[in-house]
Amino acid sequence: MKFRGKIVDGACLNHFTRISNMIAKLAKTCTLRISPDKLNFILCDKLANGGVSMWCELEQENFFSEFQMEGFSAENNEIYLELTSENLSRALKTAQNARALKIKLTNKHFPCLTVSVELFSMSSSTRIATHDIPIKVIPRKLWKDLQEPMVPDPDVSIYLPVLKTMKSVVEKMKNISSHLVVEANRDGELNLKIETELVCVTTHFKDLGNPPLASESTSQDRNPEHMAEVHIDIRKLLQFLAGQQVNPTKALCMHRICHSGKKTLLLRVETNETYKRL
Amino acid sequence: MGAEPAGAVRGKGPRARRPRRAGQCWPWFGRRGSMKCLVTGSNVKVLGKAVHSLSRIGDELYLEPLEDGLSLRTVNSSRSAYACFLFAPLFFQQYQATTPGQDLLRCKILMKSFLSVFRSLVMLEKTVEKCCISLNGQSSRLVVQLHCKFGVRKTHNLSFQDCESLQAVFDPALCPHVLRAPARVLGEAVLPFPPALAEVTLGIGRGCRVILRSYHEEDADSTVRAMVTEVCLGEEDFQQLQAQEGAAITFCLKEFRGLLSFAESANLNLCIHFDAPGRPAIFTVKDSLLDGHFVLATLSETDSYSQDLGSLERHRPVPQLQAHSTPHPDDFANDDIDSYMIAMETTIGNEGSRALPSISLSPGPQPPQSPGSPSEEEDEAEPSTVPGTPPPKKFRSLFFGSILAPVGSPQGPSPVLAEDSEGEG
């Protein structure tokens, strides 16, 4: 198994750093999946009372000027690694104004992802900072748990308001209640609601717009004004919002109520398609 | 009643009553003179920064006005770090070490108290015009007075203890290895390291490159390995580089950062003198008005040196201390984890369980193993003078000389630790 990549463009480096910061805010450990065309950050956190899972996909071409990998085998040309997300974001932080960044899989007494940053220096010699991030290679048997989540057809799908605004609203709400109700309809209306014994606070967002329906099979006869609602843990939502440092081209959220009555809220941020299922 | 500094604003109520001196034996009472010094302008901030820097090391500040200047010293509780700043008389607008014919004073103050006067460097820079430090032999207070803008005067009366002179025995000239670089270069070099990192290894790698690497104590119980960060500097970054390849020391980064931030703000060059691992490393800054020395203990070796030049064994195997930035194009030479993968897959196949093997299952070339348990590196001569000292670091304590005679007498390398004359016990 081999992996080697190089980023030389400042903007790409910056973007990659911000993504890793976002991941670091969401989870302590994450899985990095390396395939010939893509890099994925995956988090699977199945808790009893509604866990969070996250799937983030990057097209490697958009970031790396050089990218070589050899996966586990020819048929399974992928690499799955588990690492502490903070290590990666800290390593990348060094690279803020770097000339180049190289990242590769190495085995220096323990398997690690070596991030090597070439810094600008006043003198003629280069200054290099190297970070060896310890990793665990995930055996092939466990790969099936880390596949791209199936995005089921939602009942309601809506574009989110400016995330910064949403974040400040949710932050204030966190002080009052630990659970939040997210309601949305196909008419571009989104409500964030908290209810306690003493008080009920709702923030209404209007004219948000809905993305076109994915498939014909979703109930056409649904009243567009009818709200689909989902109860979620406010802290998880805040974690997601706080981590958003990448300015998305679109952010949307989908409600889904499946047959067993289980409700899912899917938040999708598109610059790199980050799915977060709450 | 001692003389009060002129212009001091004191209340007249009960709180202004001078407190009784604690029952101390002051054999020099009556022969002790007064100290007075006045710092003005930007030097106030320099003094403040020096105090901040010292506060990173110890909890007590030893203030000693000498003929050469005002010396501020401190030592940490485990006696593995010593710091000293000497401000020449020219640093001050007025400097009087002691009144003529009287003995020099020495006092020890709580670092927290002294630091609180200089707490806000921004405030010092913006509003303080003059700082007057005075110590009257008969009084029980060290008075620090800040003359600020708009006629504001802040007077701090700090209580102190009489003490012996704190001296560490060290001589930079005896160290075979010397590095000198602008503090800014070293400041940039330590940026990649996490702020919480305790220890760092400094060494000379192949091609005279200076390497700084994070050092983590091997913890047999922990399954989570720490990230290893390494920074490589070229020879050209240094004004002086006199050291052999392979020479390396490990010292406390947190303590070093104290001096580094001072040196960066004062735009000075920082000099590192070091010797074999285990021997103290001396960090110095100097300009015409001041002199700073930080002496830090270094980790001593347990295993023997490997024969390879440029590699250094410790009680856990580490990669060779060589530059990663060799100009040849990278190849996958040391990237081979296939053998690791094979071993891993085989284990899983055999056990039929889903557990991942521990990371230590590396079938690669094994460096000579050292005993798993941390070896005894405590210096036998290190008494714990302070009960409840923080957990023992694997550092040798520095040897201190005890000075009872007046300053000026030669100090031999006597292995006696300085004893504080804490009268109240």
CSV table of C-alpha atoms in Angstrom, one decimal, chain B:
chain,number,residue,atom,x,y,z
B,1,MET,CA,9.4,53.1,60.2
B,2,GLY,CA,11.4,53.3,57.0
B,3,ALA,CA,11.6,56.2,54.7
B,4,GLU,CA,8.7,56.3,52.3
B,5,PRO,CA,9.2,56.8,48.6
B,6,ALA,CA,8.5,60.4,47.9
B,7,GLY,CA,5.0,61.2,46.6
B,8,ALA,CA,3.6,57.8,47.7
B,9,VAL,CA,-0.1,58.0,48.2
B,10,ARG,CA,-1.1,56.2,51.3
B,11,GLY,CA,-4.3,56.1,53.2
B,12,LYS,CA,-4.4,57.0,56.8
B,13,GLY,CA,-6.9,54.4,58.0
B,14,PRO,CA,-6.1,51.2,59.9
B,15,ARG,CA,-5.1,49.4,56.7
B,16,ALA,CA,-2.2,51.7,56.3
B,17,ARG,CA,-0.6,50.6,59.4
B,18,ARG,CA,2.7,48.9,58.6
B,19,PRO,CA,2.4,45.2,59.4
B,20,ARG,CA,4.7,43.7,62.0
B,21,ARG,CA,7.7,41.9,60.6
B,22,ALA,CA,7.5,38.2,61.1
B,23,GLY,CA,9.9,36.8,63.7
B,24,GLN,CA,13.0,36.5,61.7
B,25,CYS,CA,16.5,36.7,62.8
B,26,TRP,CA,18.2,39.5,60.9
B,27,PRO,CA,21.8,39.4,61.9
B,28,TRP,CA,22.6,42.2,59.4
B,29,PHE,CA,20.0,44.5,60.8
B,30,GLY,CA,21.4,48.0,60.9
B,31,ARG,CA,24.2,47.3,58.5
B,32,ARG,CA,22.0,46.9,55.4
B,33,GLY,CA,21.8,49.7,53.0
B,34,SER,CA,19.0,50.7,50.6
B,35,MET,CA,18.7,49.9,47.0
B,36,LYS,CA,17.1,52.2,44.6
B,37,CYS,CA,16.8,52.1,40.8
B,38,LEU,CA,14.8,53.9,38.3
B,39,VAL,CA,13.8,52.5,34.9
B,40,THR,CA,12.4,54.8,32.2
B,41,GLY,CA,10.8,54.7,28.8
B,42,SER,CA,10.8,51.5,26.8
B,43,ASN,CA,13.1,49.8,29.3
B,44,VAL,CA,10.1,49.4,31.6
B,45,LYS,CA,8.5,47.0,29.1
B,46,VAL,CA,11.8,45.2,28.7
B,47,LEU,CA,12.0,44.7,32.4
B,48,GLY,CA,8.3,43.5,32.4
B,49,LYS,CA,9.0,41.0,29.7
B,50,ALA,CA,12.0,39.7,31.6
B,51,VAL,CA,9.8,39.1,34.6
B,52,HIS,CA,7.2,37.3,32.5
B,53,SER,CA,10.0,35.2,31.1
B,54,LEU,CA,11.2,34.3,34.6
B,55,SER,CA,7.7,33.5,35.7
B,56,ARG,CA,7.7,30.6,33.3
B,57,ILE,CA,10.4,29.0,35.3
B,58,GLY,CA,10.0,29.4,39.0
B,59,ASP,CA,7.6,30.6,41.7
B,60,GLU,CA,10.1,32.8,43.6
B,61,LEU,CA,12.1,35.6,42.3
B,62,TYR,CA,15.5,36.3,43.8
B,63,LEU,CA,16.3,40.0,43.5
B,64,GLU,CA,19.8,41.0,44.1
B,65,PRO,CA,21.3,44.4,43.4
B,66,LEU,CA,25.0,44.0,42.6
B,67,GLU,CA,27.6,46.4,41.6
B,68,ASP,CA,27.4,45.0,38.1
B,69,GLY,CA,23.7,45.7,37.9
B,70,LEU,CA,20.4,44.4,39.1
B,71,SER,CA,20.1,40.6,39.0
B,72,LEU,CA,16.8,38.8,38.9
B,73,ARG,CA,17.0,35.1,39.3
B,74,THR,CA,14.7,32.1,39.7
B,75,VAL,CA,14.9,28.4,39.8
B,76,ASN,CA,12.1,25.8,39.4
B,77,SER,CA,10.9,23.5,42.1
B,78,SER,CA,12.7,20.4,40.8
B,79,ARG,CA,15.9,22.4,40.4
B,80,SER,CA,16.1,21.4,36.8
B,81,ALA,CA,15.9,24.9,35.4
B,82,TYR,CA,17.5,28.1,36.4
B,83,ALA,CA,17.1,31.6,34.9
B,84,CYS,CA,18.9,34.8,35.5
B,85,PHE,CA,18.7,38.3,34.1
B,86,LEU,CA,21.3,40.9,34.9
B,87,PHE,CA,20.5,44.5,34.0
B,88,ALA,CA,23.6,46.7,33.8
B,89,PRO,CA,23.6,50.0,35.6
B,90,LEU,CA,23.3,51.8,32.3
B,91,PHE,CA,19.9,50.1,31.8
B,92,PHE,CA,18.6,52.4,34.5
B,93,GLN,CA,18.3,56.1,34.6
B,94,GLN,CA,19.4,55.9,38.2
B,95,TYR,CA,21.0,52.9,39.9
B,96,GLN,CA,22.1,52.5,43.4
B,97,ALA,CA,22.9,49.0,44.5
B,98,THR,CA,23.3,50.0,48.1
B,99,THR,CA,24.0,53.0,50.3
B,100,PRO,CA,27.8,53.5,50.6
B,101,GLY,CA,29.4,51.5,53.3
B,102,GLN,CA,26.6,49.1,53.7
B,103,ASP,CA,26.1,45.5,52.8
B,104,LEU,CA,24.3,44.5,49.6
B,105,LEU,CA,20.8,43.4,50.0
B,106,ARG,CA,19.3,40.2,48.7
B,107,CYS,CA,15.8,39.3,48.8
B,108,LYS,CA,13.3,36.7,47.6
B,109,ILE,CA,9.8,37.6,46.5
B,110,LEU,CA,6.9,35.6,45.4
B,111,MET,CA,7.0,35.6,41.6
B,112,LYS,CA,3.3,36.1,41.5
B,113,SER,CA,3.5,39.3,43.4
B,114,PHE,CA,6.2,40.8,41.4
B,115,LEU,CA,4.6,39.6,38.1
B,116,SER,CA,1.4,41.3,39.1
B,117,VAL,CA,3.1,44.7,38.9
B,118,PHE,CA,4.1,44.0,35.3
B,119,ARG,CA,1.1,41.8,34.4
B,120,SER,CA,-0.1,43.8,31.4
B,121,LEU,CA,2.7,44.5,29.0
B,122,VAL,CA,0.4,46.6,26.9
B,123,MET,CA,-0.4,48.8,29.8
B,124,LEU,CA,3.3,49.1,30.6
B,125,GLU,CA,4.1,50.2,27.1
B,126,LYS,CA,1.2,52.6,26.8
B,127,THR,CA,0.9,54.3,30.1
B,128,VAL,CA,4.0,53.8,32.3
B,129,GLU,CA,6.6,56.4,32.0
B,130,LYS,CA,8.9,55.4,34.9
B,131,CYS,CA,9.3,52.5,37.2
B,132,CYS,CA,11.1,52.9,40.5
B,133,ILE,CA,12.2,49.9,42.5
B,134,SER,CA,13.5,50.5,46.0
B,135,LEU,CA,14.3,48.5,49.0
B,136,ASN,CA,15.1,49.9,52.3
B,137,GLY,CA,17.2,47.7,54.6
B,138,GLN,CA,15.2,48.5,57.6
B,139,SER,CA,11.8,48.1,56.0
B,140,SER,CA,10.1,44.9,55.3
B,141,ARG,CA,8.8,45.9,51.9
B,142,LEU,CA,10.1,46.1,48.4
B,143,VAL,CA,8.5,49.1,46.9
B,144,VAL,CA,7.8,49.2,43.2
B,145,GLN,CA,6.3,52.4,42.0
B,146,LEU,CA,4.9,52.9,38.5
B,147,HIS,CA,4.7,56.5,37.4
B,148,CYS,CA,2.0,56.6,34.7
B,149,LYS,CA,0.5,59.2,32.4
B,150,PHE,CA,-1.8,61.8,33.7
B,151,GLY,CA,-0.2,61.9,37.0
B,152,VAL,CA,-1.3,58.5,38.1
B,153,ARG,CA,1.1,56.7,40.4
B,154,LYS,CA,0.8,53.1,41.3
B,155,THR,CA,2.7,51.9,44.3
B,156,HIS,CA,3.2,48.3,45.1
B,157,ASN,CA,4.5,47.3,48.5
B,158,LEU,CA,5.7,43.7,48.2
B,159,SER,CA,6.8,41.7,51.1
B,160,PHE,CA,10.0,39.7,50.7
B,161,GLN,CA,12.2,37.3,52.5
B,162,ASP,CA,15.8,37.6,53.2
B,163,CYS,CA,17.8,34.9,51.5
B,164,GLU,CA,21.1,33.7,50.3
B,165,SER,CA,22.3,34.3,46.8
B,166,LEU,CA,21.0,31.9,44.3
B,167,GLN,CA,23.8,30.7,42.1
B,168,ALA,CA,23.9,27.9,39.7
B,169,VAL,CA,27.3,26.5,38.7
B,170,PHE,CA,27.7,26.5,35.0
B,171,ASP,CA,30.2,27.8,32.5
B,172,PRO,CA,29.2,28.3,28.9
B,173,ALA,CA,32.8,28.2,27.9
B,174,LEU,CA,33.0,24.5,28.9
B,175,CYS,CA,30.4,23.5,26.5
B,176,PRO,CA,31.8,22.0,23.2
B,177,HIS,CA,28.7,22.7,21.1
B,178,VAL,CA,27.4,26.2,20.4
B,179,LEU,CA,24.6,27.5,18.2
B,180,ARG,CA,23.7,31.1,17.7
B,181,ALA,CA,20.8,32.4,15.7
B,182,PRO,CA,18.4,35.4,15.8
B,183,ALA,CA,15.6,34.6,18.2
B,184,ARG,CA,13.2,35.2,15.4
B,185,VAL,CA,14.5,32.2,13.5
B,186,LEU,CA,14.2,30.0,16.5
B,187,GLY,CA,10.8,31.4,17.3
B,188,GLU,CA,9.6,30.5,13.8
B,189,ALA,CA,11.2,27.1,14.2
B,190,VAL,CA,9.2,26.2,17.3
B,191,LEU,CA,5.9,27.4,15.8
B,192,PRO,CA,4.9,24.0,14.4
B,193,PHE,CA,5.1,22.3,17.8
B,194,PRO,CA,2.0,22.1,19.8
B,195,PRO,CA,1.9,24.7,22.6
B,196,ALA,CA,1.4,22.0,25.2
B,197,LEU,CA,4.5,20.0,24.1
B,198,ALA,CA,6.7,19.5,27.1
B,199,GLU,CA,10.0,18.4,25.7
B,200,VAL,CA,11.9,18.8,22.5
B,201,THR,CA,15.1,17.3,21.2
B,202,LEU,CA,17.6,19.6,19.5
B,203,GLY,CA,20.3,17.9,17.4
B,204,ILE,CA,22.7,18.2,14.5
B,205,GLY,CA,21.8,16.0,11.6
B,206,ARG,CA,23.6,15.1,8.4
B,207,GLY,CA,24.9,18.0,6.4
B,208,CYS,CA,25.0,20.2,9.5
B,209,ARG,CA,21.3,20.7,9.5
B,210,VAL,CA,19.8,21.6,12.9
B,211,ILE,CA,16.9,19.5,13.8
B,212,LEU,CA,14.2,20.0,16.4
B,213,ARG,CA,12.0,17.1,17.2
B,214,SER,CA,9.1,16.7,19.6
B,215,TYR,CA,10.0,14.3,22.4
B,216,HIS,CA,7.4,12.2,24.0
B,217,GLU,CA,8.1,9.9,26.9
B,218,GLU,CA,7.3,6.4,26.1
B,219,ASP,CA,4.2,5.4,27.9
B,220,ALA,CA,3.8,1.6,27.8
B,221,ASP,CA,0.2,1.8,28.8
B,222,SER,CA,-1.0,4.2,26.2
B,223,THR,CA,-2.3,2.9,23.0
B,224,VAL,CA,-2.6,6.3,21.4
B,225,ARG,CA,0.6,7.4,20.0
B,226,ALA,CA,1.4,11.1,19.9
B,227,MET,CA,2.2,12.9,16.7
B,228,VAL,CA,5.9,13.5,16.1
B,229,THR,CA,6.8,16.9,14.7
B,230,GLU,CA,10.2,17.7,13.3
B,231,VAL,CA,11.6,20.9,12.1
B,232,CYS,CA,14.8,21.1,10.1
B,233,LEU,CA,16.8,24.3,9.8
B,234,GLY,CA,19.8,24.9,7.5
B,235,GLU,CA,23.2,25.9,8.5
B,236,GLU,CA,22.7,29.2,6.9
B,237,ASP,CA,20.1,30.2,9.4
B,238,PHE,CA,22.7,30.3,12.1
B,239,GLN,CA,25.3,32.9,12.8
B,240,GLN,CA,27.4,30.4,14.6
B,241,LEU,CA,27.2,26.6,14.4
B,242,GLN,CA,29.9,24.8,16.2
B,243,ALA,CA,28.7,21.3,16.9
B,244,GLN,CA,29.3,17.8,15.7
B,245,GLU,CA,26.9,15.8,13.7
B,246,GLY,CA,25.0,13.5,16.0
B,247,ALA,CA,25.2,15.8,19.0
B,248,ALA,CA,21.7,16.1,20.5
B,249,ILE,CA,20.0,17.1,23.7
B,250,THR,CA,16.5,16.9,25.0
B,251,PHE,CA,15.1,19.7,27.2
B,252,CYS,CA,12.0,21.3,28.4
B,253,LEU,CA,10.4,23.4,25.6
B,254,LYS,CA,8.0,25.2,27.9
B,255,GLU,CA,10.9,26.7,29.9
B,256,PHE,CA,12.8,27.5,26.8
B,257,ARG,CA,9.9,29.4,25.3
B,258,GLY,CA,10.1,31.8,28.2
B,259,LEU,CA,13.5,33.0,27.1
B,260,LEU,CA,12.6,32.8,23.5
B,261,SER,CA,9.7,35.1,23.7
B,262,PHE,CA,11.8,37.6,25.6
B,263,ALA,CA,14.6,37.4,23.0
B,264,GLU,CA,12.1,37.8,20.2
B,265,SER,CA,10.5,40.9,21.6
B,266,ALA,CA,13.9,42.5,22.3
B,267,ASN,CA,15.2,41.4,18.9
B,268,LEU,CA,18.3,39.7,20.2
B,269,ASN,CA,20.4,36.8,19.2
B,270,LEU,CA,20.0,33.6,21.2
B,271,CYS,CA,23.0,31.4,21.9
B,272,ILE,CA,22.7,27.8,22.9
B,273,HIS,CA,25.7,26.1,24.6
B,274,PHE,CA,25.4,22.4,25.2
B,275,ASP,CA,27.3,19.3,26.0
B,276,ALA,CA,26.5,15.6,26.3
B,277,PRO,CA,23.0,14.6,27.1
B,278,GLY,CA,22.5,14.9,30.9
B,279,ARG,CA,24.7,17.9,31.2
B,280,PRO,CA,22.8,21.2,31.5
B,281,ALA,CA,22.3,23.3,28.4
B,282,ILE,CA,22.8,27.0,28.6
B,283,PHE,CA,20.7,29.5,26.6
B,284,THR,CA,22.0,33.1,26.6
B,285,VAL,CA,20.9,36.4,25.3
B,286,LYS,CA,23.0,39.5,25.6
B,287,ASP,CA,23.2,43.1,24.6
B,288,SER,CA,25.0,46.1,26.0
B,289,LEU,CA,22.5,46.7,28.7
B,290,LEU,CA,21.4,43.3,29.8
B,291,ASP,CA,22.4,39.7,30.0
B,292,GLY,CA,20.1,36.7,30.2
B,293,HIS,CA,21.0,33.1,31.1
B,294,PHE,CA,18.6,30.2,31.2
B,295,VAL,CA,20.2,26.9,32.3
B,296,LEU,CA,18.1,23.9,31.6
B,297,ALA,CA,18.7,20.3,32.5
B,298,THR,CA,18.7,17.8,29.7
B,299,LEU,CA,17.6,14.3,29.5
B,300,SER,CA,20.4,11.8,30.1
B,301,GLU,CA,21.0,8.7,28.1
B,302,THR,CA,20.3,5.2,29.3
B,303,ASP,CA,21.3,3.2,26.3
B,304,SER,CA,24.6,3.4,24.7
B,305,TYR,CA,25.2,5.4,21.6
B,306,SER,CA,24.7,3.5,18.4
B,307,GLN,CA,27.7,3.4,16.1
B,308,ASP,CA,25.9,5.2,13.4
B,309,LEU,CA,26.8,8.8,13.1
B,310,GLY,CA,23.7,10.9,13.2
B,311,SER,CA,21.6,8.6,15.2
B,312,LEU,CA,20.9,8.7,18.8
B,313,GLU,CA,19.3,6.0,20.8
B,314,ARG,CA,17.0,6.7,23.7
B,315,HIS,CA,15.0,4.4,25.9
B,316,ARG,CA,12.6,4.1,23.1
B,317,PRO,CA,13.6,3.5,19.5
B,318,VAL,CA,13.4,6.7,17.4
B,319,PRO,CA,14.1,7.2,13.8
B,320,GLN,CA,17.6,8.5,12.9
B,321,LEU,CA,18.0,12.2,13.4
B,322,GLN,CA,18.6,13.0,9.8
B,323,ALA,CA,17.2,15.6,7.5
B,324,HIS,CA,14.1,14.6,5.6
B,325,SER,CA,14.6,17.3,3.2
B,326,THR,CA,17.3,15.8,1.1
B,327,PRO,CA,17.1,17.3,-2.3
B,328,HIS,CA,16.8,14.0,-4.2
B,329,PRO,CA,13.3,13.2,-5.4
B,330,ASP,CA,11.2,11.2,-3.0
B,331,ASP,CA,10.8,7.6,-3.7
B,332,PHE,CA,8.8,5.1,-1.7
B,333,ALA,CA,11.9,3.7,-0.1
B,334,ASN,CA,10.8,3.9,3.4
B,335,ASP,CA,7.1,3.9,2.7
B,336,ASP,CA,6.8,0.2,2.6
B,337,ILE,CA,4.1,-0.9,4.9
B,338,ASP,CA,3.2,-3.9,2.8
B,339,SER,CA,4.9,-6.2,5.2
B,340,TYR,CA,3.0,-4.6,8.0
B,341,MET,CA,-0.2,-5.2,6.1
B,342,ILE,CA,0.6,-8.8,5.5
B,343,ALA,CA,1.2,-9.4,9.1
B,344,MET,CA,-1.9,-7.7,10.0
B,345,GLU,CA,-4.1,-9.5,7.6
B,346,THR,CA,-2.6,-12.8,8.7
B,347,THR,CA,-3.4,-12.1,12.3
B,348,ILE,CA,-7.0,-11.4,11.6
B,349,GLY,CA,-7.3,-14.4,9.4
B,350,ASN,CA,-6.0,-16.6,12.2
B,351,GLU,CA,-8.0,-15.2,15.0
B,352,GLY,CA,-11.1,-14.8,13.0
B,353,SER,CA,-11.9,-11.8,15.2
B,354,ARG,CA,-12.4,-8.3,14.2
B,355,ALA,CA,-9.8,-6.8,16.5
B,356,LEU,CA,-7.1,-4.8,15.0
B,357,PRO,CA,-3.6,-5.9,16.0
B,358,SER,CA,-1.8,-3.4,18.1
B,359,ILE,CA,0.4,-1.0,16.3
B,360,SER,CA,3.6,-2.5,17.8
B,361,LEU,CA,3.2,-5.5,15.6
B,362,SER,CA,5.7,-4.3,13.1
B,363,PRO,CA,7.7,-7.1,11.4
B,364,GLY,CA,10.1,-4.5,10.0
B,365,PRO,CA,13.7,-4.4,11.2
B,366,GLN,CA,13.6,-4.2,14.9
B,367,PRO,CA,15.9,-1.8,16.6
B,368,PRO,CA,17.5,-3.1,19.8
B,369,GLN,CA,14.8,-3.1,22.4
B,370,SER,CA,15.3,-1.4,25.6
B,371,PRO,CA,13.6,-2.5,28.8
B,372,GLY,CA,10.0,-1.6,28.7
B,373,SER,CA,9.8,0.1,32.0
B,374,PRO,CA,11.2,3.5,32.3
B,375,SER,CA,14.7,3.1,33.8
B,376,GLU,CA,15.8,4.9,36.9
B,377,GLU,CA,17.3,8.1,35.8
B,378,GLU,CA,16.8,10.0,39.0
B,379,ASP,CA,19.9,11.7,40.1
B,380,GLU,CA,20.9,10.2,43.4
B,381,ALA,CA,22.1,13.6,44.6
B,382,GLU,CA,18.7,15.2,44.0
B,383,PRO,CA,17.0,15.8,47.2
B,384,SER,CA,13.5,17.0,47.1
B,385,THR,CA,13.7,20.1,49.0
B,386,VAL,CA,10.1,21.0,48.6
B,387,PRO,CA,7.7,18.4,49.9
B,388,GLY,CA,5.0,17.7,47.4
B,389,THR,CA,7.3,18.4,44.4
B,390,PRO,CA,5.7,17.7,41.1
B,391,PRO,CA,6.1,14.2,39.7
B,392,PRO,CA,9.8,13.5,39.2
B,393,LYS,CA,11.0,14.4,35.8
B,394,LYS,CA,13.8,12.3,34.4
B,395,PHE,CA,16.1,15.2,34.6
B,396,ARG,CA,19.2,15.6,36.6
B,397,SER,CA,19.0,18.5,38.9
B,398,LEU,CA,21.6,21.2,38.5
B,399,PHE,CA,24.2,21.6,41.0
B,400,PHE,CA,24.1,24.8,42.9
B,401,GLY,CA,26.7,26.5,44.9
B,402,SER,CA,25.9,28.0,48.2
B,403,ILE,CA,27.2,31.4,48.7
B,404,LEU,CA,27.5,32.6,52.3
B,405,ALA,CA,30.4,35.0,51.8
B,406,PRO,CA,29.9,38.3,50.0
B,407,VAL,CA,29.8,38.1,46.2
B,408,GLY,CA,33.2,38.0,44.7
B,409,SER,CA,34.6,34.9,46.3
B,410,PRO,CA,35.4,32.2,43.8
B,411,GLN,CA,32.9,29.4,43.5
B,412,GLY,CA,34.2,25.9,43.2
B,413,PRO,CA,32.0,23.2,41.7
B,414,SER,CA,30.8,22.1,45.1
B,415,PRO,CA,27.8,19.8,44.9
B,416,VAL,CA,25.9,21.6,47.6
B,417,LEU,CA,22.5,22.8,46.8
B,418,ALA,CA,21.6,26.4,47.7
B,419,GLU,CA,19.7,26.5,50.9
B,420,ASP,CA,17.2,29.1,51.4
B,421,SER,CA,17.3,30.6,54.8
B,422,GLU,CA,13.7,30.3,55.5
B,423,GLY,CA,13.7,31.5,59.0
B,424,GLU,CA,10.1,30.7,59.7
B,425,GLY,CA,10.7,27.1,58.5
